[in-house]
């Protein structure tokens, strides 16, 4: 390994290990929520160690050591390894995409003055995904800042569902959307851009995603921008293809690992698990 590994890799490791964000622990009120935060933080700490072992620390095997101590299962070790690969591919993509994302955000700020002239369907799409983002100045000074925000959105968002009054995670729908999205990634064109969905496929994806809960995200902004720009930038296309592959591997392994799970829900800070597929949610 090159001895001049960028300090940014250590910075990314520290970022990974700092999630979920500390302020979210302060919002956790019940024992179940507090336990959930600590479990998520421990996973992120191990992911950070895995990041170090893969990219800039030699002869270090944190996942193997955690397996020997029986702290994680073989399946979880494989999934964490895939997650770190996805982090790396995401970082490489953000490095190339950041200038285009900044430019696209500037266009959003211009377009916000013309929303009244949009069709009803386009205006609805605009307000759902881009309106709030268009009202703010571009918030990032570097590709790292953009990458860091996408990671915070993912990890903080995954934890934050337990803070909601009620949030259900139906595994059947999760697996269905995972299967459909994985197929979409695998059917991507040679430049990494995604094929056009048919109306029925689009509706099925929205249904399984629980569409009313989907909104703006910076990783969504990155990927939307890449769909527009990758055709004209070979390096961006290359990084998008690599990212699609890494994300597909994470989702495939995640679906396989969840095969025997029936779903769960958070209700007023209590974790409820389904006793069978489509069954009743009960306290753990």
Coordinates of N, CA and C in Angstrom, one line a residue, residues 50-195:
X50 N -13.0 -1.5 9.7 CA -12.9 -2.3 8.5 C -12.4 -1.4 7.3
X51 N -12.9 -0.1 7.3 CA -12.4 0.8 6.3 C -10.9 1.0 6.4
X52 N -10.4 1.1 7.6 CA -9.0 1.3 7.8 C -8.2 0.1 7.3
X53 N -8.7 -1.1 7.6 CA -8.0 -2.3 7.3 C -8.0 -2.5 5.8
X54 N -9.0 -2.1 5.1 CA -9.0 -2.3 3.6 C -8.2 -1.2 2.9
X55 N -8.1 0.0 3.4 CA -7.6 1.1 2.6 C -6.3 1.7 3.0
X56 N -5.9 1.5 4.3 CA -4.6 2.2 4.7 C -3.9 1.6 5.9
X57 N -4.4 0.6 6.5 CA -3.7 -0.1 7.7 C -3.4 -1.5 7.3
X58 N -2.2 -1.9 7.2 CA -1.8 -3.2 6.8 C -1.9 -4.2 8.0
X59 N -2.1 -5.5 7.6 CA -2.1 -6.6 8.6 C -3.0 -6.4 9.7
X60 N -4.2 -5.9 9.4 CA -5.2 -5.6 10.5 C -6.5 -6.2 10.0
X61 N -7.1 -7.0 10.8 CA -8.3 -7.8 10.4 C -9.4 -7.7 11.4
X62 N -10.1 -6.5 11.5 CA -11.1 -6.3 12.6 C -12.3 -7.2 12.4
X63 N -12.8 -7.5 11.2 CA -13.9 -8.3 11.1 C -13.7 -9.7 11.5
X64 N -12.5 -10.2 11.1 CA -12.1 -11.6 11.4 C -12.0 -11.7 13.0
X65 N -11.4 -10.7 13.6 CA -11.3 -10.7 15.1 C -12.6 -10.7 15.7
X66 N -13.6 -9.9 15.2 CA -14.9 -9.8 15.8 C -15.6 -11.1 15.6
X67 N -15.4 -11.8 14.5 CA -16.0 -13.1 14.3 C -15.5 -14.1 15.3
X68 N -14.2 -14.1 15.6 CA -13.6 -15.0 16.5 C -14.2 -14.8 17.9
X69 N -14.5 -13.5 18.2 CA -15.0 -13.2 19.6 C -16.5 -13.4 19.6
X70 N -17.1 -13.9 18.4 CA -18.5 -14.1 18.3 C -19.4 -12.9 18.5
X71 N -18.8 -11.7 18.2 CA -19.5 -10.5 18.3 C -20.5 -10.2 17.1
X72 N -20.1 -10.8 16.0 CA -20.9 -10.7 14.8 C -21.0 -12.1 14.1
X73 N -22.0 -12.2 13.2 CA -22.1 -13.5 12.5 C -21.3 -13.4 11.2
X74 N -21.1 -14.5 10.5 CA -20.4 -14.5 9.2 C -21.2 -13.7 8.2
X75 N -22.5 -13.8 8.2 CA -23.3 -13.0 7.3 C -23.2 -11.5 7.5
X76 N -23.1 -11.1 8.8 CA -23.0 -9.7 9.1 C -21.6 -9.2 8.7
X77 N -20.6 -10.0 8.9 CA -19.2 -9.7 8.4 C -19.2 -9.4 6.9
X78 N -19.8 -10.3 6.2 CA -19.9 -10.2 4.7 C -20.6 -8.9 4.3
X79 N -21.7 -8.6 5.0 CA -22.5 -7.4 4.7 C -21.7 -6.2 5.0
X80 N -21.0 -6.2 6.2 CA -20.2 -5.0 6.5 C -19.0 -4.8 5.5
X81 N -18.4 -5.8 5.1 CA -17.4 -5.7 4.1 C -17.9 -5.1 2.8
X82 N -19.1 -5.5 2.4 CA -19.8 -4.9 1.2 C -20.1 -3.4 1.5
X83 N -20.6 -3.1 2.7 CA -20.9 -1.7 3.0 C -19.7 -0.8 2.9
X84 N -18.5 -1.3 3.3 CA -17.3 -0.5 3.2 C -16.9 -0.3 1.8
X85 N -17.1 -1.3 1.0 CA -16.9 -1.2 -0.5 C -17.8 -0.1 -1.1
X86 N -19.0 -0.1 -0.6 CA -20.0 0.9 -1.1 C -19.6 2.3 -0.7
X87 N -19.1 2.4 0.6 CA -18.6 3.7 1.0 C -17.5 4.2 0.1
X88 N -16.5 3.3 -0.2 CA -15.4 3.7 -1.0 C -15.9 4.1 -2.4
X89 N -16.8 3.3 -3.0 CA -17.3 3.7 -4.3 C -18.1 5.0 -4.3
X90 N -18.8 5.2 -3.2 CA -19.5 6.5 -3.1 C -18.6 7.7 -3.0
X91 N -17.5 7.5 -2.2 CA -16.5 8.6 -2.1 C -15.9 8.9 -3.5
X92 N -15.5 7.8 -4.2 CA -14.9 8.0 -5.5 C -15.9 8.7 -6.5
X93 N -17.2 8.4 -6.4 CA -18.2 9.0 -7.2 C -18.4 10.5 -6.8
X94 N -18.4 10.8 -5.5 CA -18.6 12.1 -5.1 C -17.5 13.0 -5.5
X95 N -16.2 12.5 -5.5 CA -15.1 13.3 -5.9 C -15.2 13.8 -7.4
X96 N -15.8 13.0 -8.2 CA -16.0 13.4 -9.6 C -17.3 14.2 -9.8
X97 N -18.3 13.8 -9.1 CA -19.7 14.3 -9.3 C -19.9 15.7 -8.7
X98 N -19.1 16.1 -7.7 CA -19.4 17.2 -6.9 C -19.5 18.5 -7.7
X99 N -18.7 18.7 -8.7 CA -18.8 19.9 -9.5 C -20.1 20.0 -10.3
X100 N -20.5 18.8 -10.7 CA -21.8 18.8 -11.4 C -23.0 19.0 -10.5
X101 N -22.9 18.4 -9.3 CA -24.0 18.6 -8.3 C -24.1 20.1 -8.0
X102 N -23.0 20.7 -7.8 CA -23.0 22.2 -7.5 C -23.6 23.0 -8.6
X103 N -23.3 22.6 -9.8 CA -23.9 23.3 -11.0 C -25.4 23.0 -11.1
X104 N -25.8 21.8 -10.8 CA -27.2 21.4 -10.9 C -28.0 22.1 -9.8
X105 N -27.4 22.3 -8.7 CA -28.1 23.0 -7.6 C -28.3 24.5 -8.0
X106 N -27.3 25.1 -8.6 CA -27.5 26.4 -9.1 C -28.6 26.6 -10.1
X107 N -28.8 25.5 -10.9 CA -29.9 25.5 -11.8 C -31.3 25.4 -11.1
X108 N -31.3 24.6 -10.0 CA -32.5 24.5 -9.2 C -32.9 25.9 -8.7
X109 N -31.9 26.7 -8.3 CA -32.2 28.0 -7.7 C -32.8 28.9 -8.8
X110 N -32.4 28.7 -10.1 CA -32.9 29.5 -11.2 C -34.3 29.0 -11.5
X111 N -34.5 27.7 -11.5 CA -35.8 27.1 -11.9 C -36.9 27.4 -10.9
X112 N -36.5 27.7 -9.7 CA -37.6 27.9 -8.6 C -38.4 29.1 -9.0
X113 N -37.9 30.0 -9.8 CA -38.7 31.2 -10.2 C -39.7 30.9 -11.3
X114 N -39.7 29.7 -11.8 CA -40.6 29.4 -12.9 C -41.5 28.2 -12.6
X115 N -41.6 27.9 -11.3 CA -42.5 26.7 -11.0 C -43.9 26.9 -11.4
X116 N -44.4 28.2 -11.3 CA -45.8 28.4 -11.7 C -46.1 28.1 -13.1
X117 N -45.1 28.0 -13.9 CA -45.3 27.6 -15.3 C -45.1 26.1 -15.6
X118 N -44.8 25.4 -14.6 CA -44.6 23.9 -14.7 C -46.0 23.3 -14.9
X119 N -46.0 22.1 -15.5 CA -47.2 21.3 -15.5 C -47.5 20.9 -14.1
X120 N -48.8 20.5 -13.8 CA -49.2 20.0 -12.5 C -48.3 18.9 -12.0
X121 N -48.1 17.9 -12.8 CA -47.3 16.7 -12.5 C -45.9 17.1 -12.1
X122 N -45.3 18.0 -13.0 CA -43.9 18.4 -12.7 C -43.8 19.3 -11.5
X123 N -44.8 20.1 -11.3 CA -44.8 21.0 -10.1 C -44.8 20.1 -8.8
X124 N -45.7 19.1 -8.8 CA -45.8 18.2 -7.7 C -44.4 17.5 -7.4
X125 N -43.8 17.1 -8.5 CA -42.5 16.4 -8.3 C -41.4 17.5 -7.8
X126 N -41.5 18.7 -8.3 CA -40.6 19.7 -7.8 C -40.8 20.0 -6.3
X127 N -42.0 20.2 -5.9 CA -42.2 20.5 -4.5 C -41.8 19.3 -3.5
X128 N -42.0 18.1 -4.0 CA -41.7 16.9 -3.3 C -40.2 16.8 -3.1
X129 N -39.4 17.0 -4.1 CA -38.0 16.8 -4.0 C -37.0 18.0 -4.0
X130 N -37.4 19.0 -4.7 CA -36.4 20.1 -4.9 C -36.7 21.5 -4.3
X131 N -37.9 21.7 -4.0 CA -38.2 23.1 -3.6 C -37.4 23.6 -2.4
X132 N -37.4 22.8 -1.3 CA -36.6 23.3 -0.1 C -35.2 23.4 -0.4
X133 N -34.6 22.5 -1.2 CA -33.2 22.5 -1.5 C -32.9 23.8 -2.4
X134 N -33.8 24.2 -3.2 CA -33.6 25.3 -4.1 C -33.6 26.6 -3.4
X135 N -34.2 26.6 -2.2 CA -34.2 27.9 -1.4 C -33.0 28.2 -0.6
X136 N -32.1 27.2 -0.6 CA -30.8 27.3 0.2 C -29.6 27.4 -0.7
X137 N -28.6 28.1 -0.2 CA -27.4 28.2 -1.0 C -26.7 26.8 -0.9
X138 N -25.9 26.5 -1.9 CA -25.2 25.2 -2.0 C -24.4 25.1 -0.7
X139 N -24.5 24.0 0.1 CA -23.9 24.0 1.4 C -22.5 23.4 1.6
X140 N -22.0 22.9 0.5 CA -20.7 22.2 0.6 C -19.5 22.9 0.0
X141 N -18.4 22.8 0.6 CA -17.2 23.5 0.1 C -16.3 22.5 -0.6
X142 N -16.6 21.2 -0.5 CA -15.7 20.2 -1.1 C -16.5 18.9 -1.4
X143 N -15.8 18.0 -2.1 CA -16.4 16.7 -2.4 C -16.6 15.9 -1.1
X144 N -15.6 16.1 -0.2 CA -15.7 15.4 1.1 C -17.0 15.9 1.9
X145 N -17.2 17.2 1.9 CA -18.4 17.7 2.6 C -19.7 17.0 2.0
X146 N -19.8 16.9 0.7 CA -20.9 16.3 0.0 C -21.0 14.8 0.4
X147 N -19.9 14.1 0.3 CA -19.9 12.7 0.7 C -20.3 12.5 2.2
X148 N -19.8 13.3 3.1 CA -20.1 13.2 4.5 C -21.6 13.4 4.7
X149 N -22.2 14.3 4.0 CA -23.6 14.6 4.2 C -24.4 13.4 3.8
X150 N -24.0 12.7 2.7 CA -24.8 11.6 2.2 C -24.7 10.4 3.2
X151 N -23.5 10.3 3.9 CA -23.4 9.3 4.9 C -24.2 9.6 6.1
X152 N -24.2 10.8 6.6 CA -25.0 11.2 7.7 C -26.4 11.0 7.5
X153 N -26.9 11.4 6.3 CA -28.3 11.2 5.9 C -28.7 9.7 6.1
X154 N -27.8 8.8 5.6 CA -28.1 7.4 5.6 C -28.2 6.8 7.0
X155 N -27.1 7.1 7.8 CA -27.0 6.5 9.1 C -27.9 7.1 10.1
X156 N -27.9 8.5 10.1 CA -28.8 9.2 11.0 C -30.3 8.9 10.7
X157 N -30.6 8.8 9.4 CA -31.9 8.5 8.9 C -32.4 7.1 9.4
X158 N -31.5 6.2 9.2 CA -31.9 4.8 9.6 C -32.2 4.7 11.1
X159 N -31.4 5.4 11.9 CA -31.6 5.4 13.3 C -32.9 6.2 13.7
X160 N -33.1 7.3 13.0 CA -34.1 8.3 13.5 C -35.6 7.7 13.4
X161 N -35.8 6.6 12.6 CA -37.1 6.1 12.6 C -37.6 5.7 13.9
X162 N -36.7 5.3 14.8 CA -37.1 4.9 16.2 C -37.6 6.0 17.0
X163 N -37.3 7.3 16.6 CA -37.7 8.4 17.3 C -39.1 8.9 16.9
X164 N -39.7 8.3 15.8 CA -41.0 8.7 15.4 C -42.1 8.1 16.2
X165 N -43.2 8.7 16.3 CA -44.3 8.1 17.1 C -44.7 6.7 16.6
X166 N -44.7 6.5 15.3 CA -45.0 5.2 14.8 C -44.2 5.1 13.4
X167 N -43.5 4.0 13.3 CA -42.8 3.7 12.0 C -42.7 2.2 11.8
X168 N -43.3 1.8 10.7 CA -43.4 0.4 10.4 C -42.4 0.0 9.3
X169 N -41.7 -1.1 9.5 CA -40.7 -1.6 8.5 C -41.2 -3.0 8.0
X170 N -42.1 -3.0 7.0 CA -42.6 -4.3 6.5 C -41.5 -4.9 5.6
X171 N -41.0 -6.1 6.0 CA -39.9 -6.7 5.3 C -40.2 -7.1 3.9
X172 N -41.5 -7.6 3.7 CA -41.9 -8.0 2.4 C -41.7 -6.9 1.4
X173 N -42.2 -5.7 1.7 CA -42.1 -4.6 0.8 C -40.6 -4.2 0.6
X174 N -39.9 -4.3 1.7 CA -38.4 -3.9 1.7 C -37.7 -4.9 0.7
X175 N -38.0 -6.2 0.8 CA -37.4 -7.1 -0.1 C -37.8 -6.9 -1.6
X176 N -39.1 -6.6 -1.7 CA -39.6 -6.4 -3.1 C -38.9 -5.2 -3.7
X177 N -38.8 -4.1 -3.0 CA -38.1 -2.9 -3.6 C -36.7 -3.2 -3.8
X178 N -36.1 -3.9 -2.8 CA -34.6 -4.3 -3.0 C -34.4 -5.1 -4.2
X179 N -35.3 -6.1 -4.5 CA -35.2 -6.9 -5.7 C -35.3 -6.1 -6.9
X180 N -36.3 -5.2 -7.0 CA -36.6 -4.4 -8.1 C -35.4 -3.4 -8.4
X181 N -34.9 -2.8 -7.3 CA -33.9 -1.8 -7.5 C -32.5 -2.5 -7.9
X182 N -32.3 -3.6 -7.3 CA -31.1 -4.4 -7.7 C -31.2 -4.7 -9.2
X183 N -32.3 -5.2 -9.7 CA -32.5 -5.4 -11.1 C -32.2 -4.2 -11.9
X184 N -32.7 -3.1 -11.5 CA -32.5 -1.8 -12.2 C -31.0 -1.5 -12.3
X185 N -30.3 -1.7 -11.2 CA -28.8 -1.4 -11.2 C -28.1 -2.4 -12.1
X186 N -28.5 -3.6 -12.2 CA -27.9 -4.6 -13.0 C -28.2 -4.4 -14.5
X187 N -29.3 -3.7 -14.8 CA -29.8 -3.4 -16.1 C -29.2 -2.1 -16.6
X188 N -28.4 -1.4 -15.8 CA -27.9 -0.1 -16.2 C -27.1 -0.2 -17.5
X189 N -27.1 0.9 -18.2 CA -26.4 1.0 -19.5 C -24.9 1.0 -19.3
X190 N -24.1 0.9 -20.3 CA -22.7 0.8 -20.2 C -22.1 2.1 -19.5
X191 N -22.8 3.2 -19.6 CA -22.3 4.4 -19.0 C -22.8 4.5 -17.6
X192 N -23.5 3.5 -17.1 CA -24.0 3.6 -15.7 C -25.4 4.1 -15.5
X193 N -25.9 4.7 -16.5 CA -27.3 5.3 -16.4 C -28.3 4.2 -16.4
X194 N -29.5 4.5 -15.7 CA -30.5 3.5 -15.5 C -31.5 3.5 -16.7
X195 N -32.1 2.3 -17.0 CA -33.1 2.2 -18.0 C -34.4 2.9 -17.6

